Coordinates of C-alpha atoms in Angstrom, one line a residue:
Chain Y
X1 CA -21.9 8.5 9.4
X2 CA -22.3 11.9 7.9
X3 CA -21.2 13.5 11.4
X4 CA -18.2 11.1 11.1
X5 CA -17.4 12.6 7.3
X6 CA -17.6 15.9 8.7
X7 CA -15.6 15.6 11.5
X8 CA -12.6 13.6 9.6
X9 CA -12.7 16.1 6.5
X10 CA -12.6 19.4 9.2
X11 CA -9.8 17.9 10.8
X12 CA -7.8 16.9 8.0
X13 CA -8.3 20.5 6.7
X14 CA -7.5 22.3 10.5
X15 CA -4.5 20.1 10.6
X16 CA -5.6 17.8 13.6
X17 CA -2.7 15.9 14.4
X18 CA -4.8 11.8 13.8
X19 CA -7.9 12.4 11.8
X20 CA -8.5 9.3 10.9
X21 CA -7.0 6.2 9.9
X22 CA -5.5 5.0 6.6
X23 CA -9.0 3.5 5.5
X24 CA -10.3 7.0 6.8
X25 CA -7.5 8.7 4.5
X26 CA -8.2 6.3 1.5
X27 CA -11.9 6.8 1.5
X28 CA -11.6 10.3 1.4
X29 CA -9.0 10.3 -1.4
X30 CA -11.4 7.7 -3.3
X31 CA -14.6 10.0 -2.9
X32 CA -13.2 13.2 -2.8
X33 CA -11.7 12.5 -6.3
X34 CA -14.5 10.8 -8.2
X35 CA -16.9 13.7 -7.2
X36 CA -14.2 16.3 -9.0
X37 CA -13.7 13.7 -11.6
X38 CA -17.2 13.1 -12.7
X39 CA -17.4 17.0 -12.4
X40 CA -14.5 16.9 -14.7
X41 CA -15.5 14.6 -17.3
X42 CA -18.9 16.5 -18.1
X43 CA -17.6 19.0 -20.1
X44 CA -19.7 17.4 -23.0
X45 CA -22.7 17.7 -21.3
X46 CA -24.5 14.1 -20.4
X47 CA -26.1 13.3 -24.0
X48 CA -24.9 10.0 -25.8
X49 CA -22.0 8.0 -24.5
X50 CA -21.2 11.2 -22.1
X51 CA -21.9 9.4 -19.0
X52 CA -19.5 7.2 -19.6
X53 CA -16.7 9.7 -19.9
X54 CA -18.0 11.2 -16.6
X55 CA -17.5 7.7 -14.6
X56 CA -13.8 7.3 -16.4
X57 CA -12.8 10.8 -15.4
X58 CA -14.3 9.7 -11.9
X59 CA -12.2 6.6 -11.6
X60 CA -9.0 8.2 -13.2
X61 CA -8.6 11.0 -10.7
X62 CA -8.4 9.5 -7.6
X63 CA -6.0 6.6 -9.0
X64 CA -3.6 9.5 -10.7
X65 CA -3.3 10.6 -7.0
X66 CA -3.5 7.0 -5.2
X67 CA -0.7 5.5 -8.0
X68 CA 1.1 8.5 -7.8
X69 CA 1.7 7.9 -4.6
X70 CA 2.5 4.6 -4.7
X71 CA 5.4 4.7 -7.0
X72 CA 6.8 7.2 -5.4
X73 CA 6.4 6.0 -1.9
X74 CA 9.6 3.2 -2.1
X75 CA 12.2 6.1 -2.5
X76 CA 10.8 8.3 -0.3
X77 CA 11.3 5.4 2.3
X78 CA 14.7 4.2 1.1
X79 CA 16.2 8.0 1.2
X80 CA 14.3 8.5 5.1
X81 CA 15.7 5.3 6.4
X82 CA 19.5 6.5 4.4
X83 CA 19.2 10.4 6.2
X84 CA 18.4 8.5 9.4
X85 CA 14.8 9.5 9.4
X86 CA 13.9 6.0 10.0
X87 CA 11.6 6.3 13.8
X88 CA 9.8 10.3 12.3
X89 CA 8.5 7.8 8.9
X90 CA 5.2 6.8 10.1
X91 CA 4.7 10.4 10.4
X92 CA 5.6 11.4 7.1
X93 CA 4.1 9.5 5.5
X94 CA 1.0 10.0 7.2
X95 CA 2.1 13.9 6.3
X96 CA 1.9 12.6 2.9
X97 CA -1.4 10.9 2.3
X98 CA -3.0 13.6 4.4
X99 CA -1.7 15.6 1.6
X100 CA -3.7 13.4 -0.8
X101 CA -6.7 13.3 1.3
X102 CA -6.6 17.5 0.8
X103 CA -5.9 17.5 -2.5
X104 CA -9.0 15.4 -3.2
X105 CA -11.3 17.4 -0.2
X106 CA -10.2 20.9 -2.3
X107 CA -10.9 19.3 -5.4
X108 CA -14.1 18.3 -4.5
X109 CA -14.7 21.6 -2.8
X110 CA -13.8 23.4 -6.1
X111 CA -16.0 20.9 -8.2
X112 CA -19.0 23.7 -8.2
X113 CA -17.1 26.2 -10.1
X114 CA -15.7 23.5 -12.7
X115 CA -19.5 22.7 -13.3
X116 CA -20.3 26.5 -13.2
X117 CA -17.3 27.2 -16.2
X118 CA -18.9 24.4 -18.2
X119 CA -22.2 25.5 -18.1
X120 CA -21.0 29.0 -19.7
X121 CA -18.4 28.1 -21.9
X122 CA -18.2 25.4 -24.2
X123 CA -14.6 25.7 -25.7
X124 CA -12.5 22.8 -24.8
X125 CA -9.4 24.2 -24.8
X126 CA -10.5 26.7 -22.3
X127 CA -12.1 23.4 -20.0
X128 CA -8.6 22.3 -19.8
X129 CA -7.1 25.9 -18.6
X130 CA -9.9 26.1 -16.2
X131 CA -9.2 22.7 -14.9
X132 CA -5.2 23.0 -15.2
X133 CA -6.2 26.3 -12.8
X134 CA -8.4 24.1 -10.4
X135 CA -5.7 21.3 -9.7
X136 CA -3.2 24.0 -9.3
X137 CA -5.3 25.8 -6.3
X138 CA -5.9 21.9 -5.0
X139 CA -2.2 21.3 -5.4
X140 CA -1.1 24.9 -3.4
X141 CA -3.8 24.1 -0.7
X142 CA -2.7 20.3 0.3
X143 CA 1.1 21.4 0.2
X144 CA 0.1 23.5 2.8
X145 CA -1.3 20.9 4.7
X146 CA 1.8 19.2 3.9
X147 CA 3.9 22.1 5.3
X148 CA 2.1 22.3 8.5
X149 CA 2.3 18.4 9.3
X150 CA 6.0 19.1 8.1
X151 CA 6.6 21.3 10.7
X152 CA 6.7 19.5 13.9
X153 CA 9.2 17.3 12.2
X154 CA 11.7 20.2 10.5
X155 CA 11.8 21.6 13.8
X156 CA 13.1 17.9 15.0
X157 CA 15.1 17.2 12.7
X158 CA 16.0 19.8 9.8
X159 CA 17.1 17.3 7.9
X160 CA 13.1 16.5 7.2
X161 CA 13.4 20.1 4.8
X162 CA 15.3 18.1 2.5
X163 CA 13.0 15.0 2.2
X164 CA 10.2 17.0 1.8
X165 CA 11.3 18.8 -1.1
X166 CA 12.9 15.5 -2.7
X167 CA 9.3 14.1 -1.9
X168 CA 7.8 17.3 -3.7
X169 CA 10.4 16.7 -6.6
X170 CA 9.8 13.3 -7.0
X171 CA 5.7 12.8 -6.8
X172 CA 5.9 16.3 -9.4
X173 CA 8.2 14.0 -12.0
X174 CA 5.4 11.5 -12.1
X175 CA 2.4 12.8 -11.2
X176 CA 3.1 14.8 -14.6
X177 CA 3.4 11.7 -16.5
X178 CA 0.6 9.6 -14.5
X179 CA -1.5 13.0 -15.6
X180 CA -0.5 12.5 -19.1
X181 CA -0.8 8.8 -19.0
X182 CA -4.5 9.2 -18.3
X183 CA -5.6 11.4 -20.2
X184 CA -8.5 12.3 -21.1
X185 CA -10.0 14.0 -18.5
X186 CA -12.1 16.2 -20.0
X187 CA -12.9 14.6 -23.3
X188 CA -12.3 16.0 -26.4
X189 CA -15.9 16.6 -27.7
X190 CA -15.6 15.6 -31.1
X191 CA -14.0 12.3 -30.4
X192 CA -16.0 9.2 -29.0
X193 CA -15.5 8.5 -25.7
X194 CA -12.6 6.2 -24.5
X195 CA -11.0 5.2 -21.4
X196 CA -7.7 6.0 -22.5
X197 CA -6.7 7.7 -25.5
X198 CA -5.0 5.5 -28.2
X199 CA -2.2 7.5 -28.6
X200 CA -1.6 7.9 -24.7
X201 CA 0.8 5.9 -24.5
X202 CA 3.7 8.7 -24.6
X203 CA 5.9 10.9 -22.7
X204 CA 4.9 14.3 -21.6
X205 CA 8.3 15.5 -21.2
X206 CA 9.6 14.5 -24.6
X207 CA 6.3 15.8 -25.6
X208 CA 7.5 19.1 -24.1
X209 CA 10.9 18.8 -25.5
X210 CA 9.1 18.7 -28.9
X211 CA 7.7 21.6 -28.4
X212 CA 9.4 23.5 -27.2
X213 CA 12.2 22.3 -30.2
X214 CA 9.8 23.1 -32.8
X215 CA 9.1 26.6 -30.9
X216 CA 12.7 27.2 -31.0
X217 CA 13.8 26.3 -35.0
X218 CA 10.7 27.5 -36.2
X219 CA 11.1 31.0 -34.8
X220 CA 11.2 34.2 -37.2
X221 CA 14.7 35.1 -37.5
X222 CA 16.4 31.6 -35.9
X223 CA 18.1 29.8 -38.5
X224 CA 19.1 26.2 -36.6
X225 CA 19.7 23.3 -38.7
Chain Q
X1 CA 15.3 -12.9 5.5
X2 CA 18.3 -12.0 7.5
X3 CA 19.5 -10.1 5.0
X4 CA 16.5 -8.0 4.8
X5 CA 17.0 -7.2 8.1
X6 CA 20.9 -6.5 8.0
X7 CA 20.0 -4.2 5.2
X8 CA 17.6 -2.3 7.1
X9 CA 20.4 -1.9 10.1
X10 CA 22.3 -0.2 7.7
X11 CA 20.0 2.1 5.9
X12 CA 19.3 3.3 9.2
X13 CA 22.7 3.6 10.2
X14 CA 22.5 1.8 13.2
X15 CA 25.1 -0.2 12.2
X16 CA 27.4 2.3 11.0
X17 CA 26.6 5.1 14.1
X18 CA 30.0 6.1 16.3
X19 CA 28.9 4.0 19.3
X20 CA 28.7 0.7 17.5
X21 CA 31.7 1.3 15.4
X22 CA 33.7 1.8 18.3
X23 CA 31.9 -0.9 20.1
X24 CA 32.8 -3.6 17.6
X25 CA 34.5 -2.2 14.4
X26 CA 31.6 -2.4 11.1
X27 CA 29.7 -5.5 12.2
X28 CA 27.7 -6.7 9.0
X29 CA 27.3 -9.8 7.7
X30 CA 29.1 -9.6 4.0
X31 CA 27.3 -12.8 2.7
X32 CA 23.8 -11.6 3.4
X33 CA 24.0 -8.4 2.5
X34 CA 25.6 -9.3 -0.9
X35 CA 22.3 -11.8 -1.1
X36 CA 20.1 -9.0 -0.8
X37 CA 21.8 -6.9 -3.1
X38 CA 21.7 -9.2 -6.2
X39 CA 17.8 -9.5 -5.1
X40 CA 17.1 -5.9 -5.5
X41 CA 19.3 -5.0 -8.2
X42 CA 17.6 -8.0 -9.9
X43 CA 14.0 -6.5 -8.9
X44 CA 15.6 -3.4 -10.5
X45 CA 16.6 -5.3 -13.5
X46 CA 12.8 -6.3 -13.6
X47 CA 11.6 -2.7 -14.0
X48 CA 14.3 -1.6 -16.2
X49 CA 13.4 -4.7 -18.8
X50 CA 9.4 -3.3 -18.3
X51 CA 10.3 -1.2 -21.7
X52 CA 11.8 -4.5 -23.6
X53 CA 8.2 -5.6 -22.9
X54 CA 6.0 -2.2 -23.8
X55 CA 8.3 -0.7 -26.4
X56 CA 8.0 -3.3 -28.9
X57 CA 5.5 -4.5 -31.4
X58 CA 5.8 -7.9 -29.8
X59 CA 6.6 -7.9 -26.2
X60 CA 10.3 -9.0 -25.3
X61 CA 10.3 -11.4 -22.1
X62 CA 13.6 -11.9 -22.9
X63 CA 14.5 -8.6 -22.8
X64 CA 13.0 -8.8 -18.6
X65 CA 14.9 -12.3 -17.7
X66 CA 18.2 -10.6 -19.0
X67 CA 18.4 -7.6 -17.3
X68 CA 17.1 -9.8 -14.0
X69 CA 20.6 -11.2 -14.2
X70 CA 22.7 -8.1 -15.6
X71 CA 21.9 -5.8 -13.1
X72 CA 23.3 -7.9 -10.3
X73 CA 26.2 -9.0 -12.6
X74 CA 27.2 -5.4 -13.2
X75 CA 27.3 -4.9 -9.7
X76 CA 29.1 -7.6 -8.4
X77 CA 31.4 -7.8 -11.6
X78 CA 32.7 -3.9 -10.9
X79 CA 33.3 -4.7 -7.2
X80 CA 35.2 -8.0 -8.7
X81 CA 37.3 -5.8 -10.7
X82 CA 37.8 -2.6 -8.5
X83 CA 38.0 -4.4 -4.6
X84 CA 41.5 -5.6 -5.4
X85 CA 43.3 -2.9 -6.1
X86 CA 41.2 -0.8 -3.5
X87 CA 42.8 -3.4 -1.0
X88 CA 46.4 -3.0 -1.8
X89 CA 46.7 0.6 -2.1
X90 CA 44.3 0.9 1.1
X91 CA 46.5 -1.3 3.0
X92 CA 50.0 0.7 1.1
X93 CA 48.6 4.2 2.4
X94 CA 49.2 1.9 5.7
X95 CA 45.2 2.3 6.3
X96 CA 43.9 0.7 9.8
X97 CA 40.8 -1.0 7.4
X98 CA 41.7 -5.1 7.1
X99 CA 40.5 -6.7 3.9
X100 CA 37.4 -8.2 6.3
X101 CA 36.7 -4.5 7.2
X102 CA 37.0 -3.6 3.9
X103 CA 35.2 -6.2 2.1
X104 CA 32.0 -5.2 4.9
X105 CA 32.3 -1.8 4.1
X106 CA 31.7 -2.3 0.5
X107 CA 29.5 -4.4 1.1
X108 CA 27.2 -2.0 3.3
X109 CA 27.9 0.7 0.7
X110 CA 27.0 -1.5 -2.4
X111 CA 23.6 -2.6 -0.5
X112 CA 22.9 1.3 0.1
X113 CA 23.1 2.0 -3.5
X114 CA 21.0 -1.2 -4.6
X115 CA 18.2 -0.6 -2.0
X116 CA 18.1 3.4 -3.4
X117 CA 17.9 1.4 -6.7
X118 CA 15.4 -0.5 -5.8
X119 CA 13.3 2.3 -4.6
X120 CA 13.1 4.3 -7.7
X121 CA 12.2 0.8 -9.2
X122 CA 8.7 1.5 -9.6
X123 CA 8.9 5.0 -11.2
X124 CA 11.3 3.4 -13.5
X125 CA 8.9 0.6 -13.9
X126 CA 5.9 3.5 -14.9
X127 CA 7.6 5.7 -16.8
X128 CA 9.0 2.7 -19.2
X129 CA 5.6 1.5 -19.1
X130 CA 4.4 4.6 -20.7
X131 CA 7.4 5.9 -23.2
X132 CA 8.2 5.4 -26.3
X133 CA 11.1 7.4 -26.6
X134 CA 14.3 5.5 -26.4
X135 CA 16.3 8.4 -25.4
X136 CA 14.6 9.6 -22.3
X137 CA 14.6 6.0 -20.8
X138 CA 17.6 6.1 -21.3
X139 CA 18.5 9.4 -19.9
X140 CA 16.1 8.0 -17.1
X141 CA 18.0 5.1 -16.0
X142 CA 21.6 6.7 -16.3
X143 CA 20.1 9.4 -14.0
X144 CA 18.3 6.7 -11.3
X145 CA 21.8 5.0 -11.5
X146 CA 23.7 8.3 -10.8
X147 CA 21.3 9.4 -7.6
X148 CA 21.7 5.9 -6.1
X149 CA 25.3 6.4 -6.9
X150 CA 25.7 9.5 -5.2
X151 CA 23.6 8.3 -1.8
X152 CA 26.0 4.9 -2.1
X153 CA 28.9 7.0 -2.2
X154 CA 27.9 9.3 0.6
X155 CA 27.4 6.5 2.3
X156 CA 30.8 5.4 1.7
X157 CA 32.7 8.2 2.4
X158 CA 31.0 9.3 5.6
X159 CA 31.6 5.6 7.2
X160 CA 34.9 5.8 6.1
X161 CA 35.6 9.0 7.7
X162 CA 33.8 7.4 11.0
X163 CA 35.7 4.0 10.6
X164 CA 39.3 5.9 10.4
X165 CA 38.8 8.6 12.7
X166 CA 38.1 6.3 15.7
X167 CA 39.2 8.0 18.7
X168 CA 42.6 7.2 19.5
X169 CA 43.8 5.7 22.7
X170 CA 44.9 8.9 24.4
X171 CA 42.1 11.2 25.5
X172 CA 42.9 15.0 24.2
X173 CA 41.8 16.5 28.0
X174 CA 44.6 15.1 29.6
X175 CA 47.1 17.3 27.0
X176 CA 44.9 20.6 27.7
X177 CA 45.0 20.5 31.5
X178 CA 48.9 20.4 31.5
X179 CA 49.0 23.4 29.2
X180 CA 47.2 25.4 31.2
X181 CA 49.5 26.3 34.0
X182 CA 52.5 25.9 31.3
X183 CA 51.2 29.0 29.4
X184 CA 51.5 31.4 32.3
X185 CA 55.6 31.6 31.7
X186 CA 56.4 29.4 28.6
X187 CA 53.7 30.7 26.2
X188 CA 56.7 31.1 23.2
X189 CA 57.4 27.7 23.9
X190 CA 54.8 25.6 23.7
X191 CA 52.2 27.0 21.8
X192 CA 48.4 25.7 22.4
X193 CA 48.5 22.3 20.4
X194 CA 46.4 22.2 17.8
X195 CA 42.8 20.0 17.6
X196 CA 44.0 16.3 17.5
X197 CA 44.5 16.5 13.6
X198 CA 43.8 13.0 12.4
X199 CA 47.0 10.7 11.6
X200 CA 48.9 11.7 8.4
X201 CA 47.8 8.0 7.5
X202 CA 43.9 8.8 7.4
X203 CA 44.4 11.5 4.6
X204 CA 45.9 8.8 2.3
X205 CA 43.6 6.5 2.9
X206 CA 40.8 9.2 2.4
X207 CA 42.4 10.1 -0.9
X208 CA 42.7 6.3 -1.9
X209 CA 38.9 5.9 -1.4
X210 CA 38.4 9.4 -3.2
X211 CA 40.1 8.0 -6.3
X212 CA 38.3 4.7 -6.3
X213 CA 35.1 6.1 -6.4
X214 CA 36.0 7.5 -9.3
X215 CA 37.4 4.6 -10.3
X216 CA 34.0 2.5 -9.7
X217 CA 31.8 5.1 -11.2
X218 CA 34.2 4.7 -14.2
X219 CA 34.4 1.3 -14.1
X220 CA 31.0 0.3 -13.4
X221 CA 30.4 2.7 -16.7
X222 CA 32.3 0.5 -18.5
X223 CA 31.0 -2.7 -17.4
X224 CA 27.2 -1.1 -18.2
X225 CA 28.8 -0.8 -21.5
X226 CA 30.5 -4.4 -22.0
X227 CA 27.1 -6.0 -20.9
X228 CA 24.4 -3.9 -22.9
X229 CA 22.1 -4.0 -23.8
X230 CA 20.0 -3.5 -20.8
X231 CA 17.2 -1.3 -21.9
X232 CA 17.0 -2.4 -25.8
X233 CA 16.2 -0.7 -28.7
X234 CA 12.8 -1.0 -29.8
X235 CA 14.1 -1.0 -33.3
X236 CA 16.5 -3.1 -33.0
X237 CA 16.0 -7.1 -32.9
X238 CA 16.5 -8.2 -29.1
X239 CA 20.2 -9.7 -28.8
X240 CA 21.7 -11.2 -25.0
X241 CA 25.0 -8.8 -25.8
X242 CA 26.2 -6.4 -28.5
X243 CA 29.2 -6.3 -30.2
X244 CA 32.1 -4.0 -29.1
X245 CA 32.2 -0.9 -30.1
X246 CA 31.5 2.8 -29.0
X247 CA 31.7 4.2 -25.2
X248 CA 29.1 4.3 -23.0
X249 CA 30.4 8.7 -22.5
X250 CA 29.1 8.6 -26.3
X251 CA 26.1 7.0 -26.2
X252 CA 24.7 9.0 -23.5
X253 CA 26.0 12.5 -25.7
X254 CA 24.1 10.5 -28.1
X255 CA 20.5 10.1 -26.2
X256 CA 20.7 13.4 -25.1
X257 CA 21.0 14.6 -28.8
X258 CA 18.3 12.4 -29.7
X259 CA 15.8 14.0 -27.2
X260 CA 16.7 17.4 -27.6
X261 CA 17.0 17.4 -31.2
X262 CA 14.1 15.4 -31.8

């Protein structure tokens, strides 16, 4: 079983062109993000209701990647099937959920130095940097993965460049949201502990908007109404 | 569902690649596809209405069953009001399309632009879900609407081209092997015809369908307009219709105020 693990996660990372199955795929998403997630969600150490906030972090990351996914899966198939891209979609979207499956394997990988930070630094703003910083490197890594399963196709059809970056594009526009949707993550530590935050419900880019609004009109010097 | 599958033929362009089209003209069912279209663009309705139902202090069902039925209605209303006068001027510009090739064809293209619709359905669906802010859900939906516009009109235009430019009876070789020996003394005199330029007619009819996707777009604008509202303001007690007044130009200047202005 172990020997099975290892062989399906080394492939997946070498770029083997069938490690695996969807269940395969799915079980690595599912595992590989609950071990970053319960990582993630001990930035309060484990006293009181801590635990808890490490099993919600663990749930919540492998669905932001697994919904994610999901809703953005339809369009991605309507726009192949439009470009003609129809016969090459099993293989992109196997392209695509290998992508998951990395994201979650680097994650995991990466989960040592989350702990690490935490153990040395107890600031929470500077948790969320850290952990901004390790989804970023996951992110970088699996669109490399992405890239190289990518390739065969691009080189069959160019028109797969175009697809990929609408794909890109498109999981980007909500994974932000599905990331803001969930939040916490980390857990503020001077809040109780809760499985989504009851003001969550929100918009992270109107959020940005805001301010970035504020950062504007409230500038030394700008006078804007 | 045969119209499941007739929309699939198309999406993948199997019904509209040169082969087929010269085979047997554009061979799609009109009935069917129209079927499928007012299932999907009522699915999309579904996900638009998802903010009548999160928005609110008490969830608006009503808000859901309405846009189930507008969103097909808008469609099928704006192809009511535009397909007429696409006809006559397509068939003035003395276009080879008959109003049974014509009626597939928009068919086809409004199915293409429904199944995009569809697609984006569930981000729609999410991001409603999750916002409060009027503005960006509306901004949201106008910019869903335009992409499936755009890959509808793509669509159009590019089976257009393929449905007018069907080769024409005479094959071009035969015209370059008797110019050959001609050009060794007559050169001045018959100069090397040009690539078989399409017929004079094809450019009108080209413009003609140029102008009426404008004229759609505009239209279909307008019809949005007359049948809001379909996301709802949370503010605002739900209502089937609103009364007349504004432009739908305006209140999109507006939304974007909103959001950037805060």
């Amino acid at each position: 079983m172990t020997t099975l693990a290892f062989r399906l996660v080394d492939g997946l990372l070498r770029g083997a062109p069938a490690a695996g199955g969807w269940g395969a795929g799915l079980a690595v998403v599912v595992l590989g993000g609950m071990a970053y997630g319960a990582v993630m969600g001990a930035s309060a150490g484990l006293g009181g209701d801590r635990p808890l906030q490490v099993l919600f972090s663990a749930v919540k990351v492998p669905l932001l990647l697994l919904v994610t996914t999901a809703l953005a899966l339809p369009s991605f198939f309507v726009m192949n099937s439009l470009l003609g891209l129809r016969a090459d979609f099993p293989e992109a979207a196997r392209a695509v959920a290998a992508a998951q499956a990395a994201v979650a394997v680097v994650l995991a990988a990466l989960a040592p130095y989350t702990a690490l930070w935490y153990a040395t630094s107890a600031d929470y703003h500077e948790a969320i940097l850290f952990n901004v910083a390790m989804f970023a490197a996951a992110s970088a890594a699996a669109q490399w993965v992405l890239r190289r399963r990518y390739a065969a196709l691009v080189a069959r059809d160019p028109r797969h460049r175009a697809m990929l970056r609408a794909w890109l594009g498109v999981y980007a526009f909500v994974g932000v949201q599905m990331g803001w949707v969930l939040r916490p993550f980390v857990g503020r530590p001077d809040r109780p502990v809760t499985f989504f935050r009851d003001d969550a419900w929100g918009n992270a880019y109107v959020v940005v908007l805001d301010l970035a609004w504020q950062a504007l009109t409230r500038w030394p010097g700008w006078s804007f109404p | 569902m045969g119209g499941l599958r007739e929309l699939d033929r198309v999406l993948r362009g199997e019904a509209t690649d040169r082969p087929a089209l010269a085979r047997d003209g554009l061979a799609v069912p009109v009935g069917p596809l129209l079927r499928v279209s007012a299932l999907l663009a009522a699915g999309y309705g579904v996900c638009m209405g998802v903010y009548g139902l999160a928005a609110r202090a008490e969830p608006e069902v009503r808000q859901l069953l309405a846009d189930a039925v507008k969103v097909p209605a808008l469609f099928l209303l704006t192809l009511v009001v535009t397909f007429p006068s696409l006809y006559v001027f397509n068939a003035l510009v003395g276009s080879r399309l008959g109003a049974r090739e014509l009626a597939r064809l928009m068919a086809a293209a409004v199915a293409v632009t429904v199944a995009v619709l569809a697609g984006l359905g569930p981000i729609v669906a999410f991001f409603s879900l999750t916002t409060t802010s009027y503005a960006f859900v509306v901004l949201l939906n106008v910019a869903v609407f335009a992409v499936a516009g755009g890959f509808g009109l793509a669509f159009l235009l590019r089976t257009l081209e393929k449905l007018t430019a069907r080769p024409a009876p005479t094959p071009a070789p035969a015209a370059e092997t008797e110019l050959v020996p001609a050009g060794e003394d007559e050169a001045p005199a018959a100069p090397p015809t040009p690539p078989p330029a399409p017929p004079a007619t094809d450019v009108g009819v080209t413009a003609v369908f140029r102008v009426w996707v404008v004229l759609f777009a505009v239209v279909g604008a307008q019809m949005s307009w007359v049948l809001r509202p379909f996301i709802g303001s949370p503010t605002e007690p739900f209502t089937w219709f609103r009364p007349r007044e504004s432009s739908f130009v305006e209140a999109v200047l507006r939304s974007f105020r909103a959001l950037f202005a805060g």
